[in-house]
Amino acid sequence: EAQVTQNPRYLITVTGKKLTVTCSQNMNHEYMSWYRQDPGLGLRQIYYSMNVEVTDKGDVPEGYKVSRKEKRNFPLILESPSPNQTSLYFCASGNYEQYFGPGTRLTVT
Amino acid sequence: RKEVEQDPGPFNVPEGATVAFNCTYSNSASQSFFWYRQDCRKEPKLLMSVYSSGNEDGRFTAQLNRASQYISLLIRDSKLSDSATYLCPGNTPLVFGKGTRLSVIA
């Protein structure tokens, strides 16, 4: 089954404790991206990747890192999370239409 | 960067009504167009692709107007289950607008 998976689905953490949200796709897509969604602000792109070892900043990259060492995985790294990164995060992949993961609800206290 | 503009709504319509949304895009080089549907707190899902010749899928019709740089989505005979936010992304790198919120009321 073609899918995008994200883990964890829910995470509550404290300020400053490094965390990684994993994203994996099994459709051999070159393009992958991360979004955050906050009430009233819609989907905002954090980072995207056009292919392995190629990543670029989206609209709101501050406080985030990504890596693309292999085609299927595109982890999102928060080196020192802060409360303003509390949000709903979506990973997506697709060369044309996008397939989204189920989302990760992150709370930073 | 505002690649796409959508009326955020909400559009509150009675069951059975016909409703239409537009999405204007700024990148004239855009080649691929899509409509997505997002239910509350869920991931966006592809609703339909938008072809130059238009695209119809049951009660849903999507059209592209390249001259005026907008795409449209028409929903006929609205159902309660159509209540959702409808999104149209700009071209790669993909930028989504805030979407248009539709509430179908019994």
JSON list of C-alpha atoms in Angstrom, two decimals:
[
{"chain": "A", "resi": 1, "resn": "GLU", "atom": "CA", "xyz": [0.00, 0.00, 0.00]},
{"chain": "A", "resi": 2, "resn": "ALA", "atom": "CA", "xyz": [1.35, 3.40, -1.04]},
{"chain": "A", "resi": 3, "resn": "GLN", "atom": "CA", "xyz": [1.75, 5.54, 2.02]},
{"chain": "A", "resi": 4, "resn": "VAL", "atom": "CA", "xyz": [3.62, 8.19, 3.96]},
{"chain": "A", "resi": 5, "resn": "THR", "atom": "CA", "xyz": [4.28, 7.36, 7.58]},
{"chain": "A", "resi": 6, "resn": "GLN", "atom": "CA", "xyz": [5.24, 9.69, 10.40]},
{"chain": "A", "resi": 7, "resn": "ASN", "atom": "CA", "xyz": [6.38, 8.93, 13.90]},
{"chain": "A", "resi": 8, "resn": "PRO", "atom": "CA", "xyz": [5.56, 9.74, 16.55]},
{"chain": "A", "resi": 9, "resn": "ARG", "atom": "CA", "xyz": [1.94, 10.75, 16.02]},
{"chain": "A", "resi": 10, "resn": "TYR", "atom": "CA", "xyz": [1.79, 12.59, 19.32]},
{"chain": "A", "resi": 11, "resn": "LEU", "atom": "CA", "xyz": [4.64, 14.03, 21.37]},
{"chain": "A", "resi": 12, "resn": "ILE", "atom": "CA", "xyz": [4.78, 16.17, 24.48]},
{"chain": "A", "resi": 13, "resn": "THR", "atom": "CA", "xyz": [8.23, 17.41, 25.35]},
{"chain": "A", "resi": 14, "resn": "VAL", "atom": "CA", "xyz": [10.03, 20.14, 27.24]},
{"chain": "A", "resi": 15, "resn": "THR", "atom": "CA", "xyz": [11.88, 23.18, 25.99]},
{"chain": "A", "resi": 16, "resn": "GLY", "atom": "CA", "xyz": [15.38, 22.43, 24.79]},
{"chain": "A", "resi": 17, "resn": "LYS", "atom": "CA", "xyz": [15.16, 18.66, 24.53]},
{"chain": "A", "resi": 18, "resn": "LYS", "atom": "CA", "xyz": [16.22, 17.63, 21.04]},
{"chain": "A", "resi": 19, "resn": "LEU", "atom": "CA", "xyz": [13.72, 15.58, 19.10]},
{"chain": "A", "resi": 20, "resn": "THR", "atom": "CA", "xyz": [13.32, 14.00, 15.68]},
{"chain": "A", "resi": 21, "resn": "VAL", "atom": "CA", "xyz": [10.12, 13.32, 13.80]},
{"chain": "A", "resi": 22, "resn": "THR", "atom": "CA", "xyz": [10.59, 10.64, 11.20]},
{"chain": "A", "resi": 23, "resn": "CYS", "atom": "CA", "xyz": [8.94, 10.54, 7.78]},
{"chain": "A", "resi": 24, "resn": "SER", "atom": "CA", "xyz": [9.08, 7.68, 5.35]},
{"chain": "A", "resi": 25, "resn": "GLN", "atom": "CA", "xyz": [7.46, 7.04, 1.96]},
{"chain": "A", "resi": 26, "resn": "ASN", "atom": "CA", "xyz": [7.32, 3.88, -0.11]},
{"chain": "A", "resi": 27, "resn": "MET", "atom": "CA", "xyz": [6.44, 5.43, -3.47]},
{"chain": "A", "resi": 28, "resn": "ASN", "atom": "CA", "xyz": [9.96, 6.25, -4.67]},
{"chain": "A", "resi": 29, "resn": "HIS", "atom": "CA", "xyz": [9.12, 9.97, -4.81]},
{"chain": "A", "resi": 30, "resn": "GLU", "atom": "CA", "xyz": [11.91, 12.44, -5.31]},
{"chain": "A", "resi": 31, "resn": "TYR", "atom": "CA", "xyz": [10.11, 15.40, -3.76]},
{"chain": "A", "resi": 32, "resn": "MET", "atom": "CA", "xyz": [9.40, 15.47, -0.03]},
{"chain": "A", "resi": 33, "resn": "SER", "atom": "CA", "xyz": [8.49, 18.29, 2.29]},
{"chain": "A", "resi": 34, "resn": "TRP", "atom": "CA", "xyz": [7.51, 19.26, 5.82]},
{"chain": "A", "resi": 35, "resn": "TYR", "atom": "CA", "xyz": [4.69, 21.59, 6.82]},
{"chain": "A", "resi": 36, "resn": "ARG", "atom": "CA", "xyz": [3.38, 22.93, 10.05]},
{"chain": "A", "resi": 37, "resn": "GLN", "atom": "CA", "xyz": [-0.23, 23.91, 10.53]},
{"chain": "A", "resi": 38, "resn": "ASP", "atom": "CA", "xyz": [-1.46, 26.35, 13.12]},
{"chain": "A", "resi": 39, "resn": "PRO", "atom": "CA", "xyz": [-4.99, 27.68, 13.61]},
{"chain": "A", "resi": 40, "resn": "GLY", "atom": "CA", "xyz": [-5.74, 30.49, 11.19]},
{"chain": "A", "resi": 41, "resn": "LEU", "atom": "CA", "xyz": [-2.40, 30.20, 9.41]},
{"chain": "A", "resi": 42, "resn": "GLY", "atom": "CA", "xyz": [-2.91, 27.27, 7.08]},
{"chain": "A", "resi": 43, "resn": "LEU", "atom": "CA", "xyz": [-0.14, 24.97, 5.94]},
{"chain": "A", "resi": 44, "resn": "ARG", "atom": "CA", "xyz": [3.27, 26.59, 6.03]},
{"chain": "A", "resi": 45, "resn": "GLN", "atom": "CA", "xyz": [6.22, 24.87, 4.43]},
{"chain": "A", "resi": 46, "resn": "ILE", "atom": "CA", "xyz": [9.25, 24.34, 6.66]},
{"chain": "A", "resi": 47, "resn": "TYR", "atom": "CA", "xyz": [11.72, 22.55, 4.39]},
{"chain": "A", "resi": 48, "resn": "TYR", "atom": "CA", "xyz": [11.56, 20.62, 1.17]},
{"chain": "A", "resi": 49, "resn": "SER", "atom": "CA", "xyz": [13.82, 18.24, -0.69]},
{"chain": "A", "resi": 50, "resn": "MET", "atom": "CA", "xyz": [13.95, 17.75, -4.44]},
{"chain": "A", "resi": 51, "resn": "ASN", "atom": "CA", "xyz": [16.10, 14.63, -4.17]},
{"chain": "A", "resi": 52, "resn": "VAL", "atom": "CA", "xyz": [18.67, 12.80, -2.06]},
{"chain": "A", "resi": 53, "resn": "GLU", "atom": "CA", "xyz": [21.14, 15.22, -0.45]},
{"chain": "A", "resi": 54, "resn": "VAL", "atom": "CA", "xyz": [19.21, 18.23, -1.83]},
{"chain": "A", "resi": 55, "resn": "THR", "atom": "CA", "xyz": [17.25, 20.24, 0.72]},
{"chain": "A", "resi": 56, "resn": "ASP", "atom": "CA", "xyz": [15.94, 23.81, 0.73]},
{"chain": "A", "resi": 57, "resn": "LYS", "atom": "CA", "xyz": [14.27, 26.16, 3.15]},
{"chain": "A", "resi": 58, "resn": "GLY", "atom": "CA", "xyz": [10.58, 26.77, 2.93]},
{"chain": "A", "resi": 59, "resn": "ASP", "atom": "CA", "xyz": [8.72, 29.68, 4.44]},
{"chain": "A", "resi": 60, "resn": "VAL", "atom": "CA", "xyz": [9.35, 28.95, 8.13]},
{"chain": "A", "resi": 61, "resn": "PRO", "atom": "CA", "xyz": [12.67, 27.06, 8.51]},
{"chain": "A", "resi": 62, "resn": "GLU", "atom": "CA", "xyz": [13.93, 28.74, 11.69]},
{"chain": "A", "resi": 63, "resn": "GLY", "atom": "CA", "xyz": [14.48, 26.26, 14.52]},
{"chain": "A", "resi": 64, "resn": "TYR", "atom": "CA", "xyz": [14.32, 23.20, 12.26]},
{"chain": "A", "resi": 65, "resn": "LYS", "atom": "CA", "xyz": [16.75, 20.98, 10.43]},
{"chain": "A", "resi": 66, "resn": "VAL", "atom": "CA", "xyz": [16.23, 18.19, 7.93]},
{"chain": "A", "resi": 67, "resn": "SER", "atom": "CA", "xyz": [18.31, 15.60, 6.17]},
{"chain": "A", "resi": 68, "resn": "ARG", "atom": "CA", "xyz": [17.80, 13.48, 3.06]},
{"chain": "A", "resi": 69, "resn": "LYS", "atom": "CA", "xyz": [20.37, 10.72, 3.09]},
{"chain": "A", "resi": 70, "resn": "GLU", "atom": "CA", "xyz": [18.12, 8.28, 1.26]},
{"chain": "A", "resi": 71, "resn": "LYS", "atom": "CA", "xyz": [15.13, 8.74, -0.96]},
{"chain": "A", "resi": 72, "resn": "ARG", "atom": "CA", "xyz": [12.49, 7.22, 1.28]},
{"chain": "A", "resi": 73, "resn": "ASN", "atom": "CA", "xyz": [13.29, 9.09, 4.53]},
{"chain": "A", "resi": 74, "resn": "PHE", "atom": "CA", "xyz": [13.09, 12.76, 5.38]},
{"chain": "A", "resi": 75, "resn": "PRO", "atom": "CA", "xyz": [13.39, 13.35, 9.14]},
{"chain": "A", "resi": 76, "resn": "LEU", "atom": "CA", "xyz": [12.58, 16.68, 10.78]},
{"chain": "A", "resi": 77, "resn": "ILE", "atom": "CA", "xyz": [14.92, 17.64, 13.59]},
{"chain": "A", "resi": 78, "resn": "LEU", "atom": "CA", "xyz": [14.27, 20.17, 16.33]},
{"chain": "A", "resi": 79, "resn": "GLU", "atom": "CA", "xyz": [17.62, 20.73, 18.03]},
{"chain": "A", "resi": 80, "resn": "SER", "atom": "CA", "xyz": [16.23, 22.88, 20.84]},
{"chain": "A", "resi": 81, "resn": "PRO", "atom": "CA", "xyz": [12.43, 22.93, 20.75]},
{"chain": "A", "resi": 82, "resn": "SER", "atom": "CA", "xyz": [10.60, 25.97, 22.06]},
{"chain": "A", "resi": 83, "resn": "PRO", "atom": "CA", "xyz": [6.92, 26.48, 22.94]},
{"chain": "A", "resi": 84, "resn": "ASN", "atom": "CA", "xyz": [6.30, 28.38, 19.68]},
{"chain": "A", "resi": 85, "resn": "GLN", "atom": "CA", "xyz": [7.02, 25.14, 17.83]},
{"chain": "A", "resi": 86, "resn": "THR", "atom": "CA", "xyz": [3.94, 23.58, 19.34]},
{"chain": "A", "resi": 87, "resn": "SER", "atom": "CA", "xyz": [1.99, 22.69, 16.24]},
{"chain": "A", "resi": 88, "resn": "LEU", "atom": "CA", "xyz": [0.59, 20.01, 13.97]},
{"chain": "A", "resi": 89, "resn": "TYR", "atom": "CA", "xyz": [3.26, 18.79, 11.55]},
{"chain": "A", "resi": 90, "resn": "PHE", "atom": "CA", "xyz": [2.73, 17.06, 8.22]},
{"chain": "A", "resi": 91, "resn": "CYS", "atom": "CA", "xyz": [5.22, 15.34, 6.00]},
{"chain": "A", "resi": 92, "resn": "ALA", "atom": "CA", "xyz": [4.37, 15.00, 2.31]},
{"chain": "A", "resi": 93, "resn": "SER", "atom": "CA", "xyz": [5.85, 13.35, -0.74]},
{"chain": "A", "resi": 94, "resn": "GLY", "atom": "CA", "xyz": [5.02, 13.34, -4.42]},
{"chain": "A", "resi": 95, "resn": "ASN", "atom": "CA", "xyz": [6.45, 14.30, -7.78]},
{"chain": "A", "resi": 96, "resn": "TYR", "atom": "CA", "xyz": [3.20, 16.00, -8.79]},
{"chain": "A", "resi": 97, "resn": "GLU", "atom": "CA", "xyz": [0.22, 15.40, -6.53]},
{"chain": "A", "resi": 98, "resn": "GLN", "atom": "CA", "xyz": [1.20, 15.27, -2.89]},
{"chain": "A", "resi": 99, "resn": "TYR", "atom": "CA", "xyz": [0.58, 12.47, -0.43]},
{"chain": "A", "resi": 100, "resn": "PHE", "atom": "CA", "xyz": [0.52, 13.50, 3.18]},
{"chain": "A", "resi": 101, "resn": "GLY", "atom": "CA", "xyz": [1.42, 11.60, 6.30]},
{"chain": "A", "resi": 102, "resn": "PRO", "atom": "CA", "xyz": [-1.14, 11.39, 9.12]},
{"chain": "A", "resi": 103, "resn": "GLY", "atom": "CA", "xyz": [0.43, 14.24, 11.07]},
{"chain": "A", "resi": 104, "resn": "THR", "atom": "CA", "xyz": [2.40, 14.65, 14.28]},
{"chain": "A", "resi": 105, "resn": "ARG", "atom": "CA", "xyz": [0.91, 16.72, 17.05]},
{"chain": "A", "resi": 106, "resn": "LEU", "atom": "CA", "xyz": [3.78, 18.26, 18.99]},
{"chain": "A", "resi": 107, "resn": "THR", "atom": "CA", "xyz": [3.45, 20.12, 22.28]},
{"chain": "A", "resi": 108, "resn": "VAL", "atom": "CA", "xyz": [6.49, 21.86, 23.75]},
{"chain": "A", "resi": 109, "resn": "THR", "atom": "CA", "xyz": [6.10, 23.00, 27.34]},
{"chain": "B", "resi": 1, "resn": "ARG", "atom": "CA", "xyz": [5.46, 34.57, -0.88]},
{"chain": "B", "resi": 2, "resn": "LYS", "atom": "CA", "xyz": [1.80, 34.33, -1.87]},
{"chain": "B", "resi": 3, "resn": "GLU", "atom": "CA", "xyz": [1.67, 31.93, -4.75]},
{"chain": "B", "resi": 4, "resn": "VAL", "atom": "CA", "xyz": [-1.99, 31.20, -4.22]},
{"chain": "B", "resi": 5, "resn": "GLU", "atom": "CA", "xyz": [-4.93, 33.21, -2.95]},
{"chain": "B", "resi": 6, "resn": "GLN", "atom": "CA", "xyz": [-8.18, 31.72, -1.76]},
{"chain": "B", "resi": 7, "resn": "ASP", "atom": "CA", "xyz": [-11.25, 33.16, -0.10]},
{"chain": "B", "resi": 8, "resn": "PRO", "atom": "CA", "xyz": [-10.99, 31.64, 3.39]},
{"chain": "B", "resi": 9, "resn": "GLY", "atom": "CA", "xyz": [-14.74, 31.56, 3.90]},
{"chain": "B", "resi": 10, "resn": "PRO", "atom": "CA", "xyz": [-16.38, 30.07, 5.78]},
{"chain": "B", "resi": 11, "resn": "PHE", "atom": "CA", "xyz": [-18.98, 29.26, 3.20]},
{"chain": "B", "resi": 12, "resn": "ASN", "atom": "CA", "xyz": [-22.12, 28.10, 5.00]},
{"chain": "B", "resi": 13, "resn": "VAL", "atom": "CA", "xyz": [-24.49, 26.46, 2.54]},
{"chain": "B", "resi": 14, "resn": "PRO", "atom": "CA", "xyz": [-27.60, 24.32, 2.91]},
{"chain": "B", "resi": 15, "resn": "GLU", "atom": "CA", "xyz": [-27.64, 20.70, 1.83]},
{"chain": "B", "resi": 16, "resn": "GLY", "atom": "CA", "xyz": [-28.31, 20.38, -1.86]},
{"chain": "B", "resi": 17, "resn": "ALA", "atom": "CA", "xyz": [-26.82, 23.74, -2.76]},
{"chain": "B", "resi": 18, "resn": "THR", "atom": "CA", "xyz": [-24.24, 24.32, -5.46]},
{"chain": "B", "resi": 19, "resn": "VAL", "atom": "CA", "xyz": [-21.10, 26.07, -4.30]},
{"chain": "B", "resi": 20, "resn": "ALA", "atom": "CA", "xyz": [-17.99, 27.22, -6.14]},
{"chain": "B", "resi": 21, "resn": "PHE", "atom": "CA", "xyz": [-14.54, 28.25, -4.98]},
{"chain": "B", "resi": 22, "resn": "ASN", "atom": "CA", "xyz": [-11.76, 29.95, -6.86]},
{"chain": "B", "resi": 23, "resn": "CYS", "atom": "CA", "xyz": [-8.05, 29.83, -6.35]},
{"chain": "B", "resi": 24, "resn": "THR", "atom": "CA", "xyz": [-5.81, 32.35, -8.05]},
{"chain": "B", "resi": 25, "resn": "TYR", "atom": "CA", "xyz": [-2.16, 31.60, -8.62]},
{"chain": "B", "resi": 26, "resn": "SER", "atom": "CA", "xyz": [0.69, 33.96, -9.36]},
{"chain": "B", "resi": 27, "resn": "ASN", "atom": "CA", "xyz": [3.23, 31.66, -11.00]},
{"chain": "B", "resi": 28, "resn": "SER", "atom": "CA", "xyz": [2.34, 31.70, -14.69]},
{"chain": "B", "resi": 29, "resn": "ALA", "atom": "CA", "xyz": [4.76, 28.84, -15.27]},
{"chain": "B", "resi": 30, "resn": "SER", "atom": "CA", "xyz": [2.68, 26.50, -13.11]},
{"chain": "B", "resi": 31, "resn": "GLN", "atom": "CA", "xyz": [1.89, 23.30, -14.95]},
{"chain": "B", "resi": 32, "resn": "SER", "atom": "CA", "xyz": [0.14, 21.03, -12.50]},
{"chain": "B", "resi": 33, "resn": "PHE", "atom": "CA", "xyz": [-2.96, 21.93, -10.55]},
{"chain": "B", "resi": 34, "resn": "PHE", "atom": "CA", "xyz": [-4.83, 20.07, -7.87]},
{"chain": "B", "resi": 35, "resn": "TRP", "atom": "CA", "xyz": [-7.57, 20.46, -5.32]},
{"chain": "B", "resi": 36, "resn": "TYR", "atom": "CA", "xyz": [-7.15, 18.92, -1.88]},
{"chain": "B", "resi": 37, "resn": "ARG", "atom": "CA", "xyz": [-9.63, 18.38, 0.89]},
{"chain": "B", "resi": 38, "resn": "GLN", "atom": "CA", "xyz": [-8.72, 18.57, 4.56]},
{"chain": "B", "resi": 39, "resn": "ASP", "atom": "CA", "xyz": [-10.96, 17.48, 7.38]},
{"chain": "B", "resi": 40, "resn": "CYS", "atom": "CA", "xyz": [-10.42, 18.97, 10.82]},
{"chain": "B", "resi": 41, "resn": "ARG", "atom": "CA", "xyz": [-7.10, 17.85, 12.35]},
{"chain": "B", "resi": 42, "resn": "LYS", "atom": "CA", "xyz": [-6.51, 15.35, 9.55]},
{"chain": "B", "resi": 43, "resn": "GLU", "atom": "CA", "xyz": [-4.03, 15.30, 6.72]},
{"chain": "B", "resi": 44, "resn": "PRO", "atom": "CA", "xyz": [-4.94, 16.91, 3.38]},
{"chain": "B", "resi": 45, "resn": "LYS", "atom": "CA", "xyz": [-5.99, 14.41, 0.75]},
{"chain": "B", "resi": 46, "resn": "LEU", "atom": "CA", "xyz": [-6.04, 14.79, -2.99]},
{"chain": "B", "resi": 47, "resn": "LEU", "atom": "CA", "xyz": [-9.56, 15.51, -4.20]},
{"chain": "B", "resi": 48, "resn": "MET", "atom": "CA", "xyz": [-8.92, 15.88, -7.89]},
{"chain": "B", "resi": 49, "resn": "SER", "atom": "CA", "xyz": [-6.46, 16.99, -10.50]},
{"chain": "B", "resi": 50, "resn": "VAL", "atom": "CA", "xyz": [-7.24, 19.97, -12.69]},
{"chain": "B", "resi": 51, "resn": "TYR", "atom": "CA", "xyz": [-6.64, 19.53, -16.39]},
{"chain": "B", "resi": 52, "resn": "SER", "atom": "CA", "xyz": [-6.60, 22.18, -19.08]},
{"chain": "B", "resi": 53, "resn": "SER", "atom": "CA", "xyz": [-9.78, 20.71, -20.48]},
{"chain": "B", "resi": 54, "resn": "GLY", "atom": "CA", "xyz": [-11.49, 20.63, -17.10]},
{"chain": "B", "resi": 55, "resn": "ASN", "atom": "CA", "xyz": [-12.19, 17.62, -14.96]},
{"chain": "B", "resi": 56, "resn": "GLU", "atom": "CA", "xyz": [-15.45, 16.21, -13.61]},
{"chain": "B", "resi": 57, "resn": "ASP", "atom": "CA", "xyz": [-15.84, 13.54, -10.95]},
{"chain": "B", "resi": 58, "resn": "GLY", "atom": "CA", "xyz": [-19.40, 12.94, -9.87]},
{"chain": "B", "resi": 59, "resn": "ARG", "atom": "CA", "xyz": [-20.67, 16.08, -8.14]},
{"chain": "B", "resi": 60, "resn": "PHE", "atom": "CA", "xyz": [-17.29, 17.80, -8.40]},
{"chain": "B", "resi": 61, "resn": "THR", "atom": "CA", "xyz": [-16.03, 19.81, -11.36]},
{"chain": "B", "resi": 62, "resn": "ALA", "atom": "CA", "xyz": [-12.63, 21.48, -11.54]},
{"chain": "B", "resi": 63, "resn": "GLN", "atom": "CA", "xyz": [-11.64, 23.97, -14.20]},
{"chain": "B", "resi": 64, "resn": "LEU", "atom": "CA", "xyz": [-8.53, 25.89, -15.15]},
{"chain": "B", "resi": 65, "resn": "ASN", "atom": "CA", "xyz": [-8.46, 29.39, -16.56]},
{"chain": "B", "resi": 66, "resn": "ARG", "atom": "CA", "xyz": [-4.90, 30.04, -17.65]},
{"chain": "B", "resi": 67, "resn": "ALA", "atom": "CA", "xyz": [-5.59, 33.50, -19.06]},
{"chain": "B", "resi": 68, "resn": "SER", "atom": "CA", "xyz": [-6.85, 34.76, -15.69]},
{"chain": "B", "resi": 69, "resn": "GLN", "atom": "CA", "xyz": [-4.62, 32.41, -13.70]},
{"chain": "B", "resi": 70, "resn": "TYR", "atom": "CA", "xyz": [-7.17, 30.73, -11.53]},
{"chain": "B", "resi": 71, "resn": "ILE", "atom": "CA", "xyz": [-8.62, 27.32, -10.95]},
{"chain": "B", "resi": 72, "resn": "SER", "atom": "CA", "xyz": [-12.12, 26.67, -9.73]},
{"chain": "B", "resi": 73, "resn": "LEU", "atom": "CA", "xyz": [-13.96, 23.90, -7.92]},
{"chain": "B", "resi": 74, "resn": "LEU", "atom": "CA", "xyz": [-17.71, 23.45, -8.27]},
{"chain": "B", "resi": 75, "resn": "ILE", "atom": "CA", "xyz": [-19.63, 21.19, -5.92]},
{"chain": "B", "resi": 76, "resn": "ARG", "atom": "CA", "xyz": [-23.17, 20.32, -6.89]},
{"chain": "B", "resi": 77, "resn": "ASP", "atom": "CA", "xyz": [-25.86, 18.92, -4.59]},
{"chain": "B", "resi": 78, "resn": "SER", "atom": "CA", "xyz": [-23.78, 19.56, -1.46]},
{"chain": "B", "resi": 79, "resn": "LYS", "atom": "CA", "xyz": [-23.78, 16.89, 1.23]},
{"chain": "B", "resi": 80, "resn": "LEU", "atom": "CA", "xyz": [-23.10, 17.26, 4.93]},
{"chain": "B", "resi": 81, "resn": "SER", "atom": "CA", "xyz": [-20.00, 15.14, 4.36]},
{"chain": "B", "resi": 82, "resn": "ASP", "atom": "CA", "xyz": [-18.59, 17.79, 2.01]},
{"chain": "B", "resi": 83, "resn": "SER", "atom": "CA", "xyz": [-17.91, 20.01, 5.03]},
{"chain": "B", "resi": 84, "resn": "ALA", "atom": "CA", "xyz": [-14.14, 20.48, 5.05]},
{"chain": "B", "resi": 85, "resn": "THR", "atom": "CA", "xyz": [-11.40, 22.89, 4.06]},
{"chain": "B", "resi": 86, "resn": "TYR", "atom": "CA", "xyz": [-10.49, 22.89, 0.38]},
{"chain": "B", "resi": 87, "resn": "LEU", "atom": "CA", "xyz": [-6.91, 23.69, -0.59]},
{"chain": "B", "resi": 88, "resn": "CYS", "atom": "CA", "xyz": [-5.12, 24.46, -3.82]},
{"chain": "B", "resi": 89, "resn": "PRO", "atom": "CA", "xyz": [-1.33, 24.47, -3.84]},
{"chain": "B", "resi": 90, "resn": "GLY", "atom": "CA", "xyz": [0.96, 26.58, -5.96]},
{"chain": "B", "resi": 91, "resn": "ASN", "atom": "CA", "xyz": [3.62, 24.94, -8.04]},
{"chain": "B", "resi": 92, "resn": "THR", "atom": "CA", "xyz": [6.69, 23.13, -6.79]},
{"chain": "B", "resi": 93, "resn": "PRO", "atom": "CA", "xyz": [8.06, 23.97, -4.28]},
{"chain": "B", "resi": 94, "resn": "LEU", "atom": "CA", "xyz": [4.53, 23.50, -3.13]},
{"chain": "B", "resi": 95, "resn": "VAL", "atom": "CA", "xyz": [2.96, 26.34, -1.27]},
{"chain": "B", "resi": 96, "resn": "PHE", "atom": "CA", "xyz": [-0.54, 26.00, 0.09]},
{"chain": "B", "resi": 97, "resn": "GLY", "atom": "CA", "xyz": [-2.87, 28.84, 0.85]},
{"chain": "B", "resi": 98, "resn": "LYS", "atom": "CA", "xyz": [-5.05, 28.86, 3.95]},
{"chain": "B", "resi": 99, "resn": "GLY", "atom": "CA", "xyz": [-7.78, 27.07, 2.10]},
{"chain": "B", "resi": 100, "resn": "THR", "atom": "CA", "xyz": [-11.49, 27.70, 1.86]},
{"chain": "B", "resi": 101, "resn": "ARG", "atom": "CA", "xyz": [-13.68, 26.37, 4.64]},
{"chain": "B", "resi": 102, "resn": "LEU", "atom": "CA", "xyz": [-17.02, 24.91, 3.64]},
{"chain": "B", "resi": 103, "resn": "SER", "atom": "CA", "xyz": [-19.81, 24.05, 6.08]},
{"chain": "B", "resi": 104, "resn": "VAL", "atom": "CA", "xyz": [-22.84, 22.28, 4.67]},
{"chain": "B", "resi": 105, "resn": "ILE", "atom": "CA", "xyz": [-25.82, 22.71, 6.95]},
{"chain": "B", "resi": 106, "resn": "ALA", "atom": "CA", "xyz": [-28.81, 20.42, 7.25]}
]
